[in-house]
Amino acid sequence: MNESPHPDFLWRNPEPRRAYDVVIVGGGGHGLATAYYLAKNHGITDVAVLEKGWLAGGNMARNTTIIRSNYLWDESAGIYEHALKLWEGLAEELDYDLLFSQRGVLNLAHSPADVREGMRRVNANLLNGIDAEWLDADEVKKFCPIVNTSPDVRHPVLGATLQRRAGIAKHDRVAWAYARAADRLGVDLIQGCEVTGFDIAGGRVRGVRTNLGRIGAHRVALAAAGHSSVLAARAGIRLPLQSHPLQALVSELLEPVLDCVVMSGAVHVYVSQAHKGELVMGAGIDAYNSYGQRGSFHIIERQMSAALELFPIFARARVLRTWAGIVDVSPDASPIIGLTPVENLFVNAGWGTGGFKATPGSGWVYADTIANGRPHPLAEPFGLDRFTTGALIDEHGAAAVAH
Amino acid sequence: MLLIDCPWCGPRDEIEFRYGGQAGVAYPEDPAALTDEQWAEYLYVRDNPKGWFHERWFHAAGCRTWFTVRRHTVTHEIKPGGPDGAPEPGRGRDAPDRRRRFPRGLA
């Protein structure tokens, strides 16, 4: 990081113009990255990002910042590894420190079935050119000494997959960096602007209606995460998505104690320690549909009991804050990227519980899809039509709850 | 934490229940007659409203009844009632008001 003082403003706050070439609905990580790559890769700068709240105040501000690409299926490996490669050069490209830290992610195995699945995942990753290692319980203990690898617990650690290139980043900084870079290339970032409807004529989108008036658009791109169903319904489209709360929490600030990311699908918890010192933990989704940005306490309770079994050293740490984001989960736990039945209206949704890690890759392929009016090759398998053809990308089994 | 009103057992903690999603999704009468689009709609597409939602819950750790409530997906307020005002399971003619109310502390 350079030593110059941080500027007071990273982007302009312009009034919306009457029309744009591309309007992106949703100013979270994916929307901002999409705007940046539209301008940077495709020279399309007549772009507005419309955000109903403030920039990156939804799931971008609520996720647990885990970045990895060790997915099972080829299609997932393709898009998440593309994202990870972009992460590796992102701070330099955007000239902004993202606190991106490739500290390694462990996915623990607690049963013979977990072990088999983990080894399968390692082999699948290696075949896709993604770094992956299998660690036995002793090696897990060496890599992360505070994990309880005693056999005398409810869910003993039998081993783990390790992706060393995986890690965490500082979510706010990622959003700010993309926002500043997009703004500098001429993109209008418009906060407090809620899309209330779409102007569609002859099967083609012509613009959006907002609380700030009508804004014309040649192309409209949805990037609204948990609210994708609500927005798409305003364009007459039913998406195969269900919106759920996903809860997370942080502890009070602690001395450095955990220098990697530990995930366990079987006991529904994932943990890392942020640069500032707080332990960041996530759980599984609450089962019911909700837009309420809060979940039920028993989820936190179970998550804590799992975390304490894995990390007895955390027993006296206190919870500082809990919260929830609203995640849009698709039937196969994979995103939906591409064209819609309405011409020039694009969708990027369904990232569910795992969208943060994909931010650069998602923005990259979505911008390419919008610019060229056809799916980017890495996005093609994730089209809306897969639910009709049956070519699902079923990552539920591979990613379990800790997506 | 939701307090869910089971038609048999009365208000109980959410941890006793399992979620069943949107209510009133009927199995197609003649699945073979459906187009791929219609079959996909049945298999994969459900309402996802921001507001009132008719949904199914299963009292897994209690009477094991499936029933329908209306719940607001922002406020989480819960009201009884199936789709189109249909009676809830357990409250039909074969089940008059046998709803058991446990004293506070025993529920």
Short mmCIF file of C-alpha atoms in Angstrom, two decimals:
data_model
loop_
_atom_site.label_atom_id
_atom_site.label_comp_id
_atom_site.label_asym_id
_atom_site.label_seq_id
_atom_site.Cartn_x
_atom_site.Cartn_y
_atom_site.Cartn_z
CA MET A 1 0.00 0.00 0.00
CA ASN A 2 1.29 3.45 -0.73
CA GLU A 3 1.59 5.93 2.09
CA SER A 4 -0.49 8.71 0.60
CA PRO A 5 -3.70 9.50 2.53
CA HIS A 6 -6.83 7.73 1.42
CA PRO A 7 -8.90 10.03 -0.81
CA ASP A 8 -12.21 11.39 0.50
CA PHE A 9 -14.10 10.12 -2.53
CA LEU A 10 -13.38 7.11 -4.70
CA TRP A 11 -16.07 7.78 -7.30
CA ARG A 12 -18.40 10.52 -8.50
CA ASN A 13 -22.06 10.47 -7.51
CA PRO A 14 -23.67 11.62 -10.76
CA GLU A 15 -27.32 12.25 -11.52
CA PRO A 16 -28.59 9.58 -13.90
CA ARG A 17 -28.69 10.51 -17.58
CA ARG A 18 -31.83 9.88 -19.63
CA ALA A 19 -30.39 6.82 -21.33
CA TYR A 20 -27.40 4.50 -21.44
CA ASP A 21 -26.13 1.77 -23.69
CA VAL A 22 -26.00 -0.67 -20.75
CA VAL A 23 -27.83 -0.41 -17.43
CA ILE A 24 -26.66 -2.82 -14.72
CA VAL A 25 -29.21 -3.39 -11.96
CA GLY A 26 -27.41 -4.01 -8.68
CA GLY A 27 -24.31 -2.29 -7.35
CA GLY A 28 -22.75 -5.18 -5.50
CA GLY A 29 -19.48 -6.89 -6.30
CA HIS A 30 -20.73 -8.65 -9.42
CA GLY A 31 -22.46 -5.55 -10.82
CA LEU A 32 -19.42 -3.36 -10.23
CA ALA A 33 -17.02 -5.94 -11.68
CA THR A 34 -19.29 -6.30 -14.71
CA ALA A 35 -19.27 -2.54 -15.26
CA TYR A 36 -15.49 -2.43 -14.96
CA TYR A 37 -14.90 -5.25 -17.46
CA LEU A 38 -17.47 -3.81 -19.90
CA ALA A 39 -15.41 -0.63 -19.96
CA LYS A 40 -11.96 -2.21 -19.71
CA ASN A 41 -12.28 -5.28 -21.93
CA HIS A 42 -14.94 -4.16 -24.39
CA GLY A 43 -14.66 -0.38 -24.52
CA ILE A 44 -18.30 0.01 -23.51
CA THR A 45 -18.33 3.01 -21.17
CA ASP A 46 -21.87 4.33 -21.67
CA VAL A 47 -22.88 2.31 -18.63
CA ALA A 48 -24.83 2.98 -15.44
CA VAL A 49 -24.90 0.80 -12.34
CA LEU A 50 -28.18 1.33 -10.47
CA GLU A 51 -28.13 0.45 -6.78
CA LYS A 52 -31.25 0.77 -4.66
CA GLY A 53 -29.25 1.17 -1.43
CA TRP A 54 -25.59 2.04 -1.21
CA LEU A 55 -22.80 0.44 -3.21
CA ALA A 56 -21.86 -3.04 -2.01
CA GLY A 57 -24.19 -2.87 0.99
CA GLY A 58 -25.95 -6.19 0.36
CA ASN A 59 -24.27 -9.57 0.29
CA MET A 60 -20.96 -7.94 -0.61
CA ALA A 61 -20.92 -6.49 2.91
CA ARG A 62 -22.19 -9.69 4.52
CA ASN A 63 -20.17 -12.58 3.15
CA THR A 64 -17.30 -14.43 4.84
CA THR A 65 -14.82 -13.52 2.04
CA ILE A 66 -13.60 -17.04 1.27
CA ILE A 67 -11.98 -17.43 -2.14
CA ARG A 68 -11.25 -20.85 -3.63
CA SER A 69 -11.72 -22.75 -6.87
CA ASN A 70 -11.70 -26.39 -5.76
CA TYR A 71 -15.07 -27.32 -7.23
CA LEU A 72 -15.85 -30.80 -8.46
CA TRP A 73 -17.38 -30.36 -11.90
CA ASP A 74 -15.52 -29.11 -14.97
CA GLU A 75 -17.96 -26.27 -15.59
CA SER A 76 -17.60 -24.96 -12.03
CA ALA A 77 -13.85 -25.45 -12.02
CA GLY A 78 -13.67 -23.43 -15.23
CA ILE A 79 -15.44 -20.34 -13.98
CA TYR A 80 -14.13 -20.35 -10.39
CA GLU A 81 -10.54 -20.97 -11.46
CA HIS A 82 -10.86 -18.15 -14.00
CA ALA A 83 -11.94 -15.97 -11.06
CA LEU A 84 -9.07 -17.14 -8.86
CA LYS A 85 -6.52 -16.35 -11.59
CA LEU A 86 -8.00 -12.86 -11.84
CA TRP A 87 -7.86 -12.47 -8.04
CA GLU A 88 -4.14 -13.22 -8.20
CA GLY A 89 -3.48 -10.07 -10.23
CA LEU A 90 -6.40 -7.93 -9.13
CA ALA A 91 -4.82 -5.62 -6.56
CA GLU A 92 -2.17 -4.67 -9.10
CA GLU A 93 -4.65 -4.22 -11.92
CA LEU A 94 -7.00 -2.05 -9.86
CA ASP A 95 -4.11 -0.36 -8.04
CA TYR A 96 -5.74 -0.88 -4.68
CA ASP A 97 -4.79 -3.12 -1.78
CA LEU A 98 -7.47 -5.80 -1.45
CA LEU A 99 -5.82 -7.63 1.47
CA PHE A 100 -5.99 -10.71 -0.75
CA SER A 101 -4.29 -13.46 1.21
CA GLN A 102 -3.68 -16.92 -0.27
CA ARG A 103 -3.42 -18.59 3.10
CA GLY A 104 -4.90 -21.94 2.08
CA VAL A 105 -8.34 -23.47 2.58
CA LEU A 106 -8.88 -26.79 4.32
CA ASN A 107 -12.09 -28.73 3.66
CA LEU A 108 -12.28 -31.27 6.47
CA ALA A 109 -13.41 -34.87 6.09
CA HIS A 110 -15.17 -36.47 9.07
CA SER A 111 -16.28 -39.84 7.74
CA PRO A 112 -15.05 -42.49 5.30
CA ALA A 113 -17.53 -41.08 2.78
CA ASP A 114 -16.08 -37.59 3.29
CA VAL A 115 -12.59 -39.02 2.77
CA ARG A 116 -13.56 -40.68 -0.50
CA GLU A 117 -15.34 -37.54 -1.68
CA GLY A 118 -12.38 -35.37 -0.68
CA MET A 119 -9.88 -37.56 -2.55
CA ARG A 120 -12.17 -37.57 -5.55
CA ARG A 121 -12.30 -33.79 -5.40
CA VAL A 122 -8.50 -33.52 -5.23
CA ASN A 123 -8.17 -35.72 -8.30
CA ALA A 124 -10.87 -33.84 -10.18
CA ASN A 125 -9.18 -30.53 -9.34
CA LEU A 126 -5.76 -31.77 -10.47
CA LEU A 127 -7.24 -32.95 -13.78
CA ASN A 128 -8.58 -29.42 -14.26
CA GLY A 129 -5.19 -27.86 -13.51
CA ILE A 130 -6.28 -26.60 -10.10
CA ASP A 131 -3.90 -26.98 -7.18
CA ALA A 132 -5.20 -29.48 -4.62
CA GLU A 133 -3.69 -31.74 -1.99
CA TRP A 134 -4.98 -34.45 0.28
CA LEU A 135 -3.84 -34.24 3.91
CA ASP A 136 -4.28 -37.00 6.48
CA ALA A 137 -5.21 -36.09 10.05
CA ASP A 138 -1.60 -35.64 11.18
CA GLU A 139 -0.87 -33.37 8.24
CA VAL A 140 -4.00 -31.36 9.03
CA LYS A 141 -2.69 -30.92 12.56
CA LYS A 142 0.65 -29.70 11.22
CA PHE A 143 -0.96 -27.28 8.80
CA CYS A 144 -3.44 -25.94 11.33
CA PRO A 145 -2.30 -26.80 14.87
CA ILE A 146 -5.40 -25.48 16.64
CA VAL A 147 -7.78 -27.90 14.93
CA ASN A 148 -8.79 -30.67 17.31
CA THR A 149 -7.81 -33.90 15.56
CA SER A 150 -8.53 -36.10 18.56
CA PRO A 151 -10.44 -39.27 17.60
CA ASP A 152 -12.63 -38.87 20.68
CA VAL A 153 -15.03 -36.30 19.29
CA ARG A 154 -18.42 -36.52 17.66
CA HIS A 155 -17.01 -35.62 14.23
CA PRO A 156 -13.33 -36.71 14.21
CA VAL A 157 -11.07 -35.17 11.57
CA LEU A 158 -9.97 -37.98 9.25
CA GLY A 159 -8.25 -35.76 6.73
CA ALA A 160 -8.80 -32.74 4.55
CA THR A 161 -8.43 -31.32 1.10
CA LEU A 162 -6.10 -28.34 0.90
CA GLN A 163 -6.03 -25.66 -1.77
CA ARG A 164 -2.99 -23.51 -0.99
CA ARG A 165 -3.87 -20.81 -3.53
CA ALA A 166 -7.24 -20.28 -1.86
CA GLY A 167 -7.76 -17.70 0.87
CA ILE A 168 -9.59 -14.50 1.76
CA ALA A 169 -9.78 -10.85 0.71
CA LYS A 170 -11.25 -7.69 2.22
CA HIS A 171 -14.72 -7.48 0.72
CA ASP A 172 -15.27 -3.72 1.05
CA ARG A 173 -11.94 -2.98 -0.59
CA VAL A 174 -12.83 -5.23 -3.52
CA ALA A 175 -16.04 -3.31 -4.11
CA TRP A 176 -14.38 0.07 -3.71
CA ALA A 177 -11.56 -0.88 -6.06
CA TYR A 178 -13.94 -2.00 -8.80
CA ALA A 179 -16.16 1.05 -8.24
CA ARG A 180 -13.26 3.48 -8.48
CA ALA A 181 -11.83 1.79 -11.56
CA ALA A 182 -15.23 1.68 -13.31
CA ASP A 183 -15.93 5.30 -12.41
CA ARG A 184 -12.59 6.40 -13.84
CA LEU A 185 -13.44 4.68 -17.12
CA GLY A 186 -16.67 6.70 -17.32
CA VAL A 187 -19.26 4.40 -15.73
CA ASP A 188 -22.00 6.19 -13.75
CA LEU A 189 -22.54 4.64 -10.31
CA ILE A 190 -25.98 5.71 -9.11
CA GLN A 191 -26.93 4.93 -5.54
CA GLY A 192 -30.40 5.21 -4.03
CA CYS A 193 -31.91 4.24 -7.38
CA GLU A 194 -34.37 1.35 -7.24
CA VAL A 195 -35.61 -0.32 -10.40
CA THR A 196 -39.39 -0.65 -10.11
CA GLY A 197 -40.13 -1.95 -13.58
CA PHE A 198 -38.93 -2.55 -17.11
CA ASP A 199 -40.00 -1.03 -20.41
CA ILE A 200 -40.38 -3.93 -22.78
CA ALA A 201 -41.72 -3.54 -26.32
CA GLY A 202 -41.77 -6.14 -29.05
CA GLY A 203 -40.13 -8.66 -26.75
CA ARG A 204 -37.14 -6.38 -26.27
CA VAL A 205 -36.11 -4.32 -23.26
CA ARG A 206 -35.98 -0.56 -23.86
CA GLY A 207 -35.23 0.79 -20.43
CA VAL A 208 -35.99 0.67 -16.74
CA ARG A 209 -38.38 2.56 -14.50
CA THR A 210 -36.90 3.77 -11.24
CA ASN A 211 -37.69 5.98 -8.28
CA LEU A 212 -35.56 8.60 -10.09
CA GLY A 213 -37.61 8.32 -13.28
CA ARG A 214 -37.31 6.36 -16.49
CA ILE A 215 -33.85 5.49 -17.74
CA GLY A 216 -33.56 4.27 -21.31
CA ALA A 217 -31.21 1.41 -22.06
CA HIS A 218 -30.14 -0.54 -25.10
CA ARG A 219 -29.22 -3.44 -22.84
CA VAL A 220 -30.17 -4.22 -19.23
CA ALA A 221 -28.19 -6.61 -17.03
CA LEU A 222 -29.53 -7.95 -13.73
CA ALA A 223 -27.02 -8.48 -10.91
CA ALA A 224 -29.29 -8.39 -7.90
CA ALA A 225 -28.43 -11.57 -5.97
CA GLY A 226 -31.14 -12.33 -3.39
CA HIS A 227 -33.65 -10.00 -5.07
CA SER A 228 -33.22 -11.46 -8.56
CA SER A 229 -36.60 -13.23 -8.47
CA VAL A 230 -38.39 -10.01 -7.51
CA LEU A 231 -36.75 -8.03 -10.31
CA ALA A 232 -37.14 -10.73 -12.95
CA ALA A 233 -40.83 -11.02 -12.08
CA ARG A 234 -41.18 -7.34 -13.02
CA ALA A 235 -39.96 -8.32 -16.47
CA GLY A 236 -42.36 -11.26 -16.58
CA ILE A 237 -39.66 -13.88 -16.04
CA ARG A 238 -39.84 -16.69 -13.46
CA LEU A 239 -36.39 -17.76 -12.31
CA PRO A 240 -35.75 -21.15 -10.64
CA LEU A 241 -34.46 -19.46 -7.48
CA GLN A 242 -35.38 -19.45 -3.81
CA SER A 243 -34.16 -16.69 -1.51
CA HIS A 244 -32.88 -17.71 1.93
CA PRO A 245 -31.09 -16.04 4.82
CA LEU A 246 -27.44 -17.00 5.17
CA GLN A 247 -26.03 -16.11 8.56
CA ALA A 248 -22.51 -15.26 9.63
CA LEU A 249 -20.86 -13.82 12.70
CA VAL A 250 -17.63 -12.38 14.00
CA SER A 251 -15.93 -12.67 17.36
CA GLU A 252 -14.29 -9.82 19.20
CA LEU A 253 -10.76 -8.99 18.01
CA LEU A 254 -8.17 -11.61 18.94
CA GLU A 255 -4.43 -11.98 18.57
CA PRO A 256 -3.42 -13.96 15.45
CA VAL A 257 -4.40 -17.56 16.13
CA LEU A 258 -5.65 -18.99 12.83
CA ASP A 259 -3.62 -18.48 9.65
CA CYS A 260 -5.70 -20.48 7.19
CA VAL A 261 -9.36 -21.03 6.32
CA VAL A 262 -11.06 -24.13 7.72
CA MET A 263 -14.33 -25.40 6.29
CA SER A 264 -16.42 -28.38 7.27
CA GLY A 265 -19.51 -29.27 5.32
CA ALA A 266 -20.40 -32.08 7.70
CA VAL A 267 -20.64 -29.92 10.79
CA HIS A 268 -21.81 -26.81 8.92
CA VAL A 269 -19.18 -24.27 9.79
CA TYR A 270 -16.37 -22.36 8.12
CA VAL A 271 -13.86 -20.19 9.93
CA SER A 272 -11.11 -17.73 9.15
CA GLN A 273 -9.46 -14.91 11.04
CA ALA A 274 -9.70 -11.51 9.41
CA HIS A 275 -6.66 -9.26 9.16
CA LYS A 276 -8.06 -7.06 11.92
CA GLY A 277 -8.26 -10.04 14.26
CA GLU A 278 -11.88 -11.12 14.44
CA LEU A 279 -12.82 -14.73 13.80
CA VAL A 280 -15.25 -14.82 10.87
CA MET A 281 -17.64 -17.76 10.81
CA GLY A 282 -20.40 -18.78 8.48
CA ALA A 283 -23.17 -21.33 8.70
CA GLY A 284 -25.58 -23.01 6.35
CA ILE A 285 -28.71 -21.29 5.08
CA ASP A 286 -31.89 -21.04 7.10
CA ALA A 287 -34.32 -23.49 5.50
CA TYR A 288 -37.18 -21.07 4.91
CA ASN A 289 -37.56 -18.44 2.20
CA SER A 290 -36.88 -14.93 3.40
CA TYR A 291 -35.94 -11.43 2.35
CA GLY A 292 -35.63 -10.30 5.96
CA GLN A 293 -31.80 -10.26 6.25
CA ARG A 294 -31.94 -12.14 9.52
CA GLY A 295 -32.12 -15.80 10.47
CA SER A 296 -32.99 -18.03 13.37
CA PHE A 297 -30.79 -18.36 16.45
CA HIS A 298 -30.57 -22.14 16.47
CA ILE A 299 -28.51 -22.00 13.28
CA ILE A 300 -25.92 -19.87 15.08
CA GLU A 301 -26.10 -22.13 18.13
CA ARG A 302 -25.37 -25.27 16.11
CA GLN A 303 -22.66 -23.52 14.15
CA MET A 304 -20.99 -22.49 17.42
CA SER A 305 -21.15 -25.97 18.88
CA ALA A 306 -19.53 -27.36 15.74
CA ALA A 307 -16.86 -24.67 15.79
CA LEU A 308 -16.06 -25.35 19.44
CA GLU A 309 -15.65 -29.05 18.82
CA LEU A 310 -13.19 -28.32 16.03
CA PHE A 311 -11.48 -25.47 17.88
CA PRO A 312 -11.66 -25.93 21.66
CA ILE A 313 -9.34 -22.91 21.93
CA PHE A 314 -12.25 -20.67 20.85
CA ALA A 315 -14.34 -21.61 23.88
CA ARG A 316 -13.86 -18.29 25.62
CA ALA A 317 -14.06 -16.06 22.56
CA ARG A 318 -17.15 -13.91 22.55
CA VAL A 319 -19.46 -13.22 19.65
CA LEU A 320 -19.37 -9.58 18.67
CA ARG A 321 -22.02 -9.46 15.95
CA THR A 322 -24.23 -11.74 13.88
CA TRP A 323 -26.09 -10.92 10.68
CA ALA A 324 -27.61 -12.47 7.58
CA GLY A 325 -27.59 -11.83 3.87
CA ILE A 326 -30.25 -13.00 1.43
CA VAL A 327 -28.90 -15.56 -0.98
CA ASP A 328 -30.60 -16.78 -4.14
CA VAL A 329 -30.20 -20.52 -4.35
CA SER A 330 -30.78 -22.42 -7.59
CA PRO A 331 -31.91 -26.06 -7.77
CA ASP A 332 -28.39 -27.29 -8.62
CA ALA A 333 -26.49 -24.78 -6.43
CA SER A 334 -24.87 -23.29 -9.51
CA PRO A 335 -25.29 -19.78 -10.89
CA ILE A 336 -27.52 -18.72 -13.76
CA ILE A 337 -25.68 -16.52 -16.27
CA GLY A 338 -26.77 -15.46 -19.71
CA LEU A 339 -29.63 -14.44 -21.93
CA THR A 340 -33.32 -14.36 -20.99
CA PRO A 341 -36.54 -14.72 -22.97
CA VAL A 342 -36.59 -10.88 -23.18
CA GLU A 343 -34.19 -9.66 -25.85
CA ASN A 344 -31.26 -7.60 -24.53
CA LEU A 345 -32.16 -8.40 -20.93
CA PHE A 346 -29.42 -10.45 -19.26
CA VAL A 347 -29.35 -12.34 -16.00
CA ASN A 348 -26.57 -13.15 -13.56
CA ALA A 349 -28.01 -14.74 -10.43
CA GLY A 350 -28.20 -17.90 -8.38
CA TRP A 351 -24.70 -17.66 -6.91
CA GLY A 352 -26.33 -18.70 -3.67
CA THR A 353 -23.95 -19.01 -0.77
CA GLY A 354 -20.74 -18.70 -2.77
CA GLY A 355 -20.76 -15.59 -4.94
CA PHE A 356 -17.98 -13.50 -3.42
CA LYS A 357 -15.16 -15.74 -4.58
CA ALA A 358 -16.46 -15.54 -8.14
CA THR A 359 -16.67 -11.73 -8.28
CA PRO A 360 -13.92 -11.10 -10.87
CA GLY A 361 -14.76 -14.15 -12.98
CA SER A 362 -18.47 -13.46 -12.87
CA GLY A 363 -17.98 -9.84 -13.92
CA TRP A 364 -15.59 -10.89 -16.68
CA VAL A 365 -17.85 -13.48 -18.34
CA TYR A 366 -21.01 -11.43 -17.77
CA ALA A 367 -19.49 -8.34 -19.42
CA ASP A 368 -18.42 -10.49 -22.36
CA THR A 369 -21.91 -12.00 -22.58
CA ILE A 370 -23.55 -8.55 -22.57
CA ALA A 371 -21.07 -7.07 -25.03
CA ASN A 372 -21.46 -9.86 -27.57
CA GLY A 373 -25.08 -10.85 -27.04
CA ARG A 374 -24.15 -14.52 -26.55
CA PRO A 375 -22.87 -16.46 -23.54
CA HIS A 376 -19.14 -16.37 -22.82
CA PRO A 377 -17.80 -19.93 -23.26
CA LEU A 378 -17.26 -20.28 -19.49
CA ALA A 379 -20.82 -19.03 -18.85
CA GLU A 380 -22.51 -21.15 -21.51
CA PRO A 381 -23.13 -24.23 -19.30
CA PHE A 382 -24.80 -21.94 -16.74
CA GLY A 383 -27.64 -20.77 -19.00
CA LEU A 384 -31.27 -20.70 -17.94
CA ASP A 385 -32.03 -23.43 -20.50
CA ARG A 386 -30.19 -26.10 -18.48
CA PHE A 387 -33.29 -26.58 -16.35
CA THR A 388 -35.21 -27.58 -19.47
CA THR A 389 -32.51 -29.68 -21.10
CA GLY A 390 -31.63 -31.35 -17.81
CA ALA A 391 -27.92 -30.54 -18.12
CA LEU A 392 -27.65 -29.46 -14.49
CA ILE A 393 -24.34 -28.66 -12.81
CA ASP A 394 -25.10 -30.28 -9.51
CA GLU A 395 -22.58 -28.84 -7.09
CA HIS A 396 -24.67 -29.69 -4.00
CA GLY A 397 -22.80 -32.93 -3.45
CA ALA A 398 -19.42 -31.41 -4.08
CA ALA A 399 -19.75 -28.22 -2.12
CA ALA A 400 -22.25 -29.37 0.50
CA VAL A 401 -23.36 -26.55 2.73
CA ALA A 402 -20.05 -24.76 2.85
CA HIS A 403 -20.22 -23.54 -0.70
CA MET B 1 -36.37 -18.11 15.63
CA LEU B 2 -39.87 -18.76 14.35
CA LEU B 3 -42.76 -19.75 16.60
CA ILE B 4 -44.87 -21.94 14.38
CA ASP B 5 -48.49 -22.72 15.11
CA CYS B 6 -48.96 -26.45 14.52
CA PRO B 7 -52.64 -27.24 13.94
CA TRP B 8 -52.39 -30.22 16.34
CA CYS B 9 -49.85 -29.20 18.93
CA GLY B 10 -50.12 -25.44 19.11
CA PRO B 11 -47.26 -22.95 18.96
CA ARG B 12 -43.91 -24.68 18.95
CA ASP B 13 -40.32 -23.72 18.38
CA GLU B 14 -39.05 -23.81 14.81
CA ILE B 15 -36.42 -26.46 15.63
CA GLU B 16 -39.22 -29.06 15.88
CA PHE B 17 -40.18 -28.50 12.25
CA ARG B 18 -38.89 -29.16 8.78
CA TYR B 19 -39.57 -26.77 5.93
CA GLY B 20 -41.52 -27.91 2.89
CA GLY B 21 -41.45 -24.89 0.62
CA GLN B 22 -44.29 -23.55 -1.49
CA ALA B 23 -47.72 -25.02 -0.76
CA GLY B 24 -50.17 -26.23 -3.36
CA VAL B 25 -47.75 -27.58 -5.96
CA ALA B 26 -49.65 -30.52 -7.36
CA TYR B 27 -48.08 -33.45 -9.18
CA PRO B 28 -49.00 -33.15 -12.85
CA GLU B 29 -52.04 -35.27 -13.73
CA ASP B 30 -50.39 -36.62 -16.86
CA PRO B 31 -46.62 -36.06 -16.62
CA ALA B 32 -45.97 -37.72 -19.97
CA ALA B 33 -48.12 -35.12 -21.68
CA LEU B 34 -46.02 -32.20 -20.47
CA THR B 35 -43.54 -30.36 -22.65
CA ASP B 36 -39.96 -30.11 -21.42
CA GLU B 37 -40.68 -26.50 -20.41
CA GLN B 38 -43.75 -27.51 -18.38
CA TRP B 39 -41.86 -30.36 -16.71
CA ALA B 40 -38.98 -28.01 -15.85
CA GLU B 41 -41.48 -25.55 -14.40
CA TYR B 42 -42.95 -28.30 -12.18
CA LEU B 43 -39.56 -29.65 -11.11
CA TYR B 44 -37.51 -26.52 -10.60
CA VAL B 45 -39.55 -23.33 -10.50
CA ARG B 46 -41.34 -22.14 -7.38
CA ASP B 47 -42.77 -18.80 -6.32
CA ASN B 48 -40.25 -16.68 -4.47
CA PRO B 49 -42.26 -13.67 -3.35
CA LYS B 50 -41.14 -10.81 -1.17
CA GLY B 51 -44.27 -10.71 0.97
CA TRP B 52 -46.92 -13.24 1.91
CA PHE B 53 -46.12 -16.84 0.98
CA HIS B 54 -48.20 -20.01 1.33
CA GLU B 55 -45.81 -22.66 2.55
CA ARG B 56 -45.67 -26.18 4.02
CA TRP B 57 -44.15 -27.18 7.33
CA PHE B 58 -43.73 -30.66 8.79
CA HIS B 59 -43.87 -31.13 12.56
CA ALA B 60 -41.03 -33.67 12.50
CA ALA B 61 -40.36 -33.72 16.25
CA GLY B 62 -44.01 -33.63 17.22
CA CYS B 63 -47.23 -34.96 15.70
CA ARG B 64 -45.58 -35.43 12.26
CA THR B 65 -48.34 -33.55 10.49
CA TRP B 66 -47.76 -31.64 7.28
CA PHE B 67 -49.65 -28.36 7.26
CA THR B 68 -49.82 -25.03 5.49
CA VAL B 69 -49.30 -21.55 6.85
CA ARG B 70 -49.07 -18.09 5.37
CA ARG B 71 -45.82 -16.40 6.30
CA HIS B 72 -44.51 -12.98 5.37
CA THR B 73 -41.02 -13.37 3.93
CA VAL B 74 -39.83 -10.01 5.25
CA THR B 75 -41.47 -9.70 8.68
CA HIS B 76 -41.69 -13.51 9.22
CA GLU B 77 -45.21 -13.01 10.62
CA ILE B 78 -47.15 -16.30 10.46
CA LYS B 79 -50.89 -16.76 9.92
CA PRO B 80 -52.78 -20.01 9.53
CA GLY B 81 -54.40 -21.06 6.31
CA GLY B 82 -53.89 -23.06 3.18
CA PRO B 83 -54.08 -21.76 -0.35
CA ASP B 84 -57.44 -20.31 -1.37
CA GLY B 85 -58.67 -20.57 2.21
CA ALA B 86 -58.57 -24.37 2.18
CA PRO B 87 -58.67 -25.93 5.63
CA GLU B 88 -55.40 -26.93 7.19
CA PRO B 89 -54.59 -30.60 7.54
CA GLY B 90 -55.66 -31.82 10.95
CA ARG B 91 -58.57 -29.41 11.02
CA GLY B 92 -60.84 -31.20 8.56
CA ARG B 93 -64.11 -32.93 9.38
CA ASP B 94 -62.30 -35.96 10.74
CA ALA B 95 -60.31 -33.81 13.05
CA PRO B 96 -62.39 -31.43 15.09
CA ASP B 97 -60.60 -29.12 17.42
CA ARG B 98 -58.32 -31.60 19.12
CA ARG B 99 -55.57 -29.11 19.33
CA ARG B 100 -53.63 -29.75 22.50
CA ARG B 101 -52.39 -26.82 24.49
CA PHE B 102 -49.48 -27.58 26.78
CA PRO B 103 -49.03 -25.51 29.90
CA ARG B 104 -46.23 -23.03 29.63
CA GLY B 105 -42.97 -24.76 30.48
CA LEU B 106 -43.98 -28.16 29.18
CA ALA B 107 -44.22 -27.26 25.52
#
